[in-house]
mmCIF file of C-alpha atoms in Angstrom:
data_model
loop_
_atom_site.group_PDB
_atom_site.id
_atom_site.type_symbol
_atom_site.label_atom_id
_atom_site.label_comp_id
_atom_site.label_asym_id
_atom_site.label_seq_id
_atom_site.Cartn_x
_atom_site.Cartn_y
_atom_site.Cartn_z
ATOM 1 C CA ASP A 1 0.001 -0.001 0.000
ATOM 2 C CA GLN A 2 1.641 3.208 -1.230
ATOM 3 C CA GLN A 3 1.059 5.941 1.333
ATOM 4 C CA VAL A 4 2.677 8.620 -0.831
ATOM 5 C CA LYS A 5 1.928 8.659 -4.536
ATOM 6 C CA GLN A 6 3.345 10.600 -7.429
ATOM 7 C CA ASN A 7 1.210 9.522 -10.337
ATOM 8 C CA SER A 8 3.216 11.207 -13.069
ATOM 9 C CA PRO A 9 6.464 9.311 -13.682
ATOM 10 C CA SER A 10 7.713 12.077 -15.956
ATOM 11 C CA LEU A 11 7.015 15.662 -16.968
ATOM 12 C CA SER A 12 8.452 17.847 -19.736
ATOM 13 C CA VAL A 13 8.279 21.632 -19.592
ATOM 14 C CA GLN A 14 9.659 24.418 -21.747
ATOM 15 C CA GLU A 15 12.317 26.637 -20.192
ATOM 16 C CA GLY A 16 10.764 29.732 -18.601
ATOM 17 C CA ARG A 17 7.375 28.124 -18.092
ATOM 18 C CA ILE A 18 5.869 26.794 -14.870
ATOM 19 C CA SER A 19 6.526 23.219 -13.716
ATOM 20 C CA ILE A 20 3.877 21.661 -11.476
ATOM 21 C CA LEU A 21 4.677 18.391 -9.735
ATOM 22 C CA ASN A 22 1.922 16.638 -7.830
ATOM 23 C CA CYS A 23 1.832 14.333 -4.843
ATOM 24 C CA ASP A 24 -1.020 12.553 -3.082
ATOM 25 C CA TYR A 25 -0.986 10.840 0.285
ATOM 26 C CA THR A 26 -3.346 8.528 2.087
ATOM 27 C CA ASN A 27 -2.323 8.777 5.757
ATOM 28 C CA SER A 28 -3.979 11.735 7.484
ATOM 29 C CA MET A 29 -1.454 11.436 10.325
ATOM 30 C CA PHE A 30 1.318 12.924 8.184
ATOM 31 C CA ASP A 31 2.151 16.350 9.597
ATOM 32 C CA TYR A 32 5.172 17.443 7.604
ATOM 33 C CA PHE A 33 5.894 17.246 3.910
ATOM 34 C CA LEU A 34 9.091 17.727 1.956
ATOM 35 C CA TRP A 35 10.290 17.843 -1.612
ATOM 36 C CA TYR A 36 13.682 16.491 -2.600
ATOM 37 C CA LYS A 37 15.507 16.799 -5.905
ATOM 38 C CA LYS A 38 17.852 14.085 -7.144
ATOM 39 C CA TYR A 39 20.444 14.262 -9.889
ATOM 40 C CA PRO A 40 22.015 11.055 -11.268
ATOM 41 C CA ALA A 41 24.833 9.654 -9.125
ATOM 42 C CA GLU A 42 23.955 12.004 -6.261
ATOM 43 C CA GLY A 43 21.843 11.639 -3.142
ATOM 44 C CA PRO A 44 18.519 13.499 -2.839
ATOM 45 C CA THR A 45 18.853 17.186 -2.002
ATOM 46 C CA PHE A 46 16.303 18.896 0.233
ATOM 47 C CA LEU A 47 14.333 21.568 -1.644
ATOM 48 C CA ILE A 48 11.424 22.849 0.374
ATOM 49 C CA SER A 49 9.060 21.711 3.112
ATOM 50 C CA ILE A 50 5.680 22.539 4.545
ATOM 51 C CA SER A 51 4.007 21.866 7.844
ATOM 52 C CA SER A 52 0.467 20.556 7.910
ATOM 53 C CA ILE A 53 -0.684 23.727 9.661
ATOM 54 C CA LYS A 54 0.136 25.769 6.567
ATOM 55 C CA ASP A 55 -1.213 25.679 3.036
ATOM 56 C CA LYS A 56 1.646 27.394 1.227
ATOM 57 C CA ASN A 57 5.372 27.828 1.566
ATOM 58 C CA GLU A 58 7.573 29.779 -0.817
ATOM 59 C CA ASP A 59 11.322 29.808 -1.356
ATOM 60 C CA GLY A 60 12.548 31.710 -4.374
ATOM 61 C CA ARG A 61 11.342 29.983 -7.537
ATOM 62 C CA PHE A 62 9.853 27.099 -5.535
ATOM 63 C CA THR A 63 6.419 27.085 -3.918
ATOM 64 C CA VAL A 64 4.727 24.155 -2.236
ATOM 65 C CA PHE A 65 0.963 24.069 -1.802
ATOM 66 C CA LEU A 66 -0.826 21.758 0.610
ATOM 67 C CA ASN A 67 -4.514 20.821 0.414
ATOM 68 C CA LYS A 68 -5.162 18.754 3.523
ATOM 69 C CA SER A 69 -8.785 18.005 2.755
ATOM 70 C CA ALA A 70 -7.753 16.506 -0.584
ATOM 71 C CA LYS A 71 -4.575 14.979 0.863
ATOM 72 C CA HIS A 72 -2.698 16.594 -1.992
ATOM 73 C CA LEU A 73 0.387 18.718 -2.333
ATOM 74 C CA SER A 74 2.097 20.263 -5.285
ATOM 75 C CA LEU A 75 5.434 21.839 -6.075
ATOM 76 C CA HIS A 76 5.495 24.813 -8.435
ATOM 77 C CA ILE A 77 8.724 25.909 -10.079
ATOM 78 C CA VAL A 78 8.593 29.316 -11.765
ATOM 79 C CA PRO A 79 10.345 29.969 -14.049
ATOM 80 C CA SER A 80 11.671 26.535 -14.915
ATOM 81 C CA GLN A 81 15.343 26.308 -15.867
ATOM 82 C CA PRO A 82 17.282 23.526 -17.621
ATOM 83 C CA GLY A 83 19.217 22.943 -14.376
ATOM 84 C CA ASP A 84 15.941 21.953 -12.730
ATOM 85 C CA SER A 85 15.916 18.753 -14.782
ATOM 86 C CA ALA A 86 16.076 15.981 -12.178
ATOM 87 C CA VAL A 87 13.919 13.457 -10.350
ATOM 88 C CA TYR A 88 11.709 15.060 -7.705
ATOM 89 C CA PHE A 89 10.576 13.083 -4.666
ATOM 90 C CA CYS A 90 7.727 13.996 -2.406
ATOM 91 C CA ALA A 91 8.150 12.785 1.183
ATOM 92 C CA ALA A 92 5.803 12.759 4.167
ATOM 93 C CA PHE A 93 6.570 12.475 7.839
ATOM 94 C CA TYR A 94 4.882 11.882 11.187
ATOM 95 C CA GLY A 95 6.265 10.583 14.431
ATOM 96 C CA GLN A 96 9.204 8.534 13.280
ATOM 97 C CA ASN A 97 7.616 7.499 9.991
ATOM 98 C CA PHE A 98 9.236 8.943 6.894
ATOM 99 C CA VAL A 99 7.756 7.887 3.553
ATOM 100 C CA PHE A 100 8.932 8.815 0.063
ATOM 101 C CA GLY A 101 6.926 8.783 -3.135
ATOM 102 C CA PRO A 102 8.277 7.038 -6.247
ATOM 103 C CA GLY A 103 9.441 10.271 -7.862
ATOM 104 C CA THR A 104 8.677 12.318 -10.975
ATOM 105 C CA ARG A 105 11.350 12.923 -13.612
ATOM 106 C CA LEU A 106 11.238 16.568 -14.718
ATOM 107 C CA SER A 107 12.823 17.557 -18.012
ATOM 108 C CA VAL A 108 13.110 21.263 -18.738
ATOM 109 C CA LEU A 109 13.648 21.805 -22.436
ATOM 110 C CA PRO A 110 15.703 24.800 -23.636
ATOM 111 C CA ASP B 1 32.231 21.641 5.484
ATOM 112 C CA ALA B 2 32.062 18.019 4.388
ATOM 113 C CA GLY B 3 28.634 16.702 3.643
ATOM 114 C CA VAL B 4 27.478 13.135 4.101
ATOM 115 C CA THR B 5 29.977 10.642 2.734
ATOM 116 C CA GLN B 6 29.442 6.977 1.958
ATOM 117 C CA SER B 7 31.757 4.129 1.064
ATOM 118 C CA PRO B 8 32.201 2.234 -1.085
ATOM 119 C CA THR B 9 30.620 3.806 -4.152
ATOM 120 C CA HIS B 10 29.898 0.497 -5.842
ATOM 121 C CA LEU B 11 29.917 -3.070 -4.627
ATOM 122 C CA ILE B 12 29.297 -6.438 -6.245
ATOM 123 C CA LYS B 13 28.500 -9.407 -4.025
ATOM 124 C CA THR B 14 27.316 -12.955 -4.518
ATOM 125 C CA ARG B 15 24.028 -14.275 -3.183
ATOM 126 C CA GLY B 16 24.421 -15.543 0.390
ATOM 127 C CA GLN B 17 27.364 -13.269 1.210
ATOM 128 C CA GLN B 18 27.431 -10.495 3.772
ATOM 129 C CA VAL B 19 28.111 -6.808 3.127
ATOM 130 C CA THR B 20 28.984 -3.755 5.204
ATOM 131 C CA LEU B 21 28.317 -0.212 4.018
ATOM 132 C CA ARG B 22 29.679 2.866 5.752
ATOM 133 C CA CYS B 23 28.468 6.398 6.295
ATOM 134 C CA SER B 24 29.930 9.525 7.819
ATOM 135 C CA PRO B 25 27.349 12.168 8.704
ATOM 136 C CA LYS B 26 27.506 15.854 7.919
ATOM 137 C CA SER B 27 29.577 17.757 10.448
ATOM 138 C CA GLY B 28 27.495 18.579 13.521
ATOM 139 C CA HIS B 29 24.841 15.953 12.843
ATOM 140 C CA ASP B 30 24.160 13.203 15.379
ATOM 141 C CA THR B 31 21.457 11.122 13.700
ATOM 142 C CA VAL B 32 21.940 8.728 10.797
ATOM 143 C CA SER B 33 19.202 7.078 8.771
ATOM 144 C CA TRP B 34 19.561 4.408 6.105
ATOM 145 C CA TYR B 35 17.385 3.965 3.035
ATOM 146 C CA GLN B 36 17.136 1.427 0.229
ATOM 147 C CA GLN B 37 16.237 2.740 -3.208
ATOM 148 C CA ALA B 38 15.305 0.169 -5.808
ATOM 149 C CA LEU B 39 15.306 1.124 -9.469
ATOM 150 C CA GLY B 40 12.383 3.395 -10.345
ATOM 151 C CA GLN B 41 11.221 3.733 -6.760
ATOM 152 C CA GLY B 42 11.582 6.239 -3.975
ATOM 153 C CA PRO B 43 13.907 5.605 -1.031
ATOM 154 C CA GLN B 44 12.506 3.197 1.560
ATOM 155 C CA PHE B 45 13.386 3.746 5.197
ATOM 156 C CA ILE B 46 15.448 0.937 6.742
ATOM 157 C CA PHE B 47 16.339 2.282 10.184
ATOM 158 C CA GLN B 48 17.663 5.259 12.101
ATOM 159 C CA TYR B 49 20.448 5.519 14.667
ATOM 160 C CA TYR B 50 20.781 8.086 17.403
ATOM 161 C CA GLU B 51 23.048 7.965 20.454
ATOM 162 C CA GLU B 52 24.441 4.662 19.172
ATOM 163 C CA GLU B 53 21.044 2.977 19.344
ATOM 164 C CA GLU B 54 18.525 1.966 16.717
ATOM 165 C CA ARG B 55 15.718 4.437 17.296
ATOM 166 C CA GLN B 56 13.264 3.491 14.563
ATOM 167 C CA ARG B 57 12.992 0.701 12.021
ATOM 168 C CA GLY B 58 11.150 0.307 8.746
ATOM 169 C CA ASN B 59 9.716 -2.877 7.301
ATOM 170 C CA PHE B 60 13.008 -4.708 6.698
ATOM 171 C CA PRO B 61 14.021 -8.173 7.930
ATOM 172 C CA ASP B 62 16.582 -8.837 10.633
ATOM 173 C CA ARG B 63 19.161 -9.579 7.945
ATOM 174 C CA PHE B 64 19.552 -5.811 7.891
ATOM 175 C CA SER B 65 21.385 -4.527 10.932
ATOM 176 C CA GLY B 66 23.383 -1.471 11.788
ATOM 177 C CA HIS B 67 25.646 0.276 14.166
ATOM 178 C CA GLN B 68 26.492 3.813 15.141
ATOM 179 C CA PHE B 69 29.859 4.748 16.566
ATOM 180 C CA PRO B 70 30.698 7.409 19.172
ATOM 181 C CA ASN B 71 31.780 9.780 16.371
ATOM 182 C CA TYR B 72 28.248 9.398 14.895
ATOM 183 C CA SER B 73 29.403 7.493 11.827
ATOM 184 C CA SER B 74 27.370 4.423 10.987
ATOM 185 C CA GLU B 75 27.473 1.047 9.295
ATOM 186 C CA LEU B 76 24.759 -0.919 7.564
ATOM 187 C CA ASN B 77 25.216 -4.690 7.485
ATOM 188 C CA VAL B 78 23.225 -7.045 5.317
ATOM 189 C CA ASN B 79 23.559 -10.807 5.846
ATOM 190 C CA ALA B 80 22.590 -13.683 3.559
ATOM 191 C CA LEU B 81 22.287 -11.425 0.533
ATOM 192 C CA LEU B 82 19.448 -12.004 -1.877
ATOM 193 C CA LEU B 83 19.213 -10.916 -5.500
ATOM 194 C CA GLY B 84 16.428 -8.547 -4.408
ATOM 195 C CA ASP B 85 18.860 -6.678 -2.163
ATOM 196 C CA SER B 86 20.418 -5.117 -5.258
ATOM 197 C CA ALA B 87 19.718 -1.408 -4.896
ATOM 198 C CA LEU B 88 21.141 2.004 -4.115
ATOM 199 C CA TYR B 89 21.668 2.364 -0.370
ATOM 200 C CA LEU B 90 21.411 5.919 0.862
ATOM 201 C CA CYS B 91 22.569 7.321 4.150
ATOM 202 C CA ALA B 92 21.084 10.537 5.500
ATOM 203 C CA SER B 93 22.116 12.568 8.516
ATOM 204 C CA SER B 94 20.249 15.098 10.604
ATOM 205 C CA LEU B 95 20.456 16.909 13.895
ATOM 206 C CA ALA B 96 17.622 15.620 16.057
ATOM 207 C CA ARG B 97 15.020 17.049 13.649
ATOM 208 C CA PHE B 98 14.417 13.871 11.771
ATOM 209 C CA TYR B 99 12.847 15.393 8.698
ATOM 210 C CA GLU B 100 15.607 17.821 7.741
ATOM 211 C CA GLN B 101 17.911 15.193 6.370
ATOM 212 C CA TYR B 102 20.999 15.525 4.215
ATOM 213 C CA PHE B 103 21.709 12.594 1.950
ATOM 214 C CA GLY B 104 24.957 11.069 0.811
ATOM 215 C CA PRO B 105 25.566 9.963 -2.791
ATOM 216 C CA GLY B 106 24.741 6.351 -1.989
ATOM 217 C CA THR B 107 26.352 2.949 -2.414
ATOM 218 C CA ARG B 108 25.244 0.915 -5.410
ATOM 219 C CA LEU B 109 25.033 -2.759 -4.350
ATOM 220 C CA THR B 110 24.695 -5.448 -6.980
ATOM 221 C CA VAL B 111 24.003 -9.016 -5.867
ATOM 222 C CA THR B 112 24.677 -11.703 -8.467
#
């Protein structure tokens, strides 16, 4: 049973446009959510996080939105740059449980 | 400031053998977590070490064991290797706040 889902295995976006990566979760106990970016041959790098008491968190070009009633979060990247091309993992946390989604491969085309 | 380091980078083992992977946390971090990432999947939590004790464990068999040393570095041991153990093993460190983790580059284990 996948508690954290990323239903789009891949996404292609034109440079300068908005990238929207989606994540759904099933466990209402999750109280903290994170996005990680992973380049080949490197470990995941922390991008941005959001607590369950908020619905939006912004950091530069990255914004994460949380819809608790829908158990859905999304990562917006504006504007998208070729260097953003990577695999993006959504992760959820509560207590000592830390669950990653399967990832979405983002390709930003020049 | 050195980040999380892992050794070795790659490893090839035969089914039934035992393997030890090593991790040094980011400077100032005292908590180490281990993850297994199979191809095309997200990292799966194996266990976490804090104050030299296993603090939390994911859904992995007892063949997976670990250790944390007084300098906070950690080892992951896997006994009786199975073909299905082939994966990228990631180490992540943090300072108490479990969710703000910094990952190492991983060790690629291939079991033949």
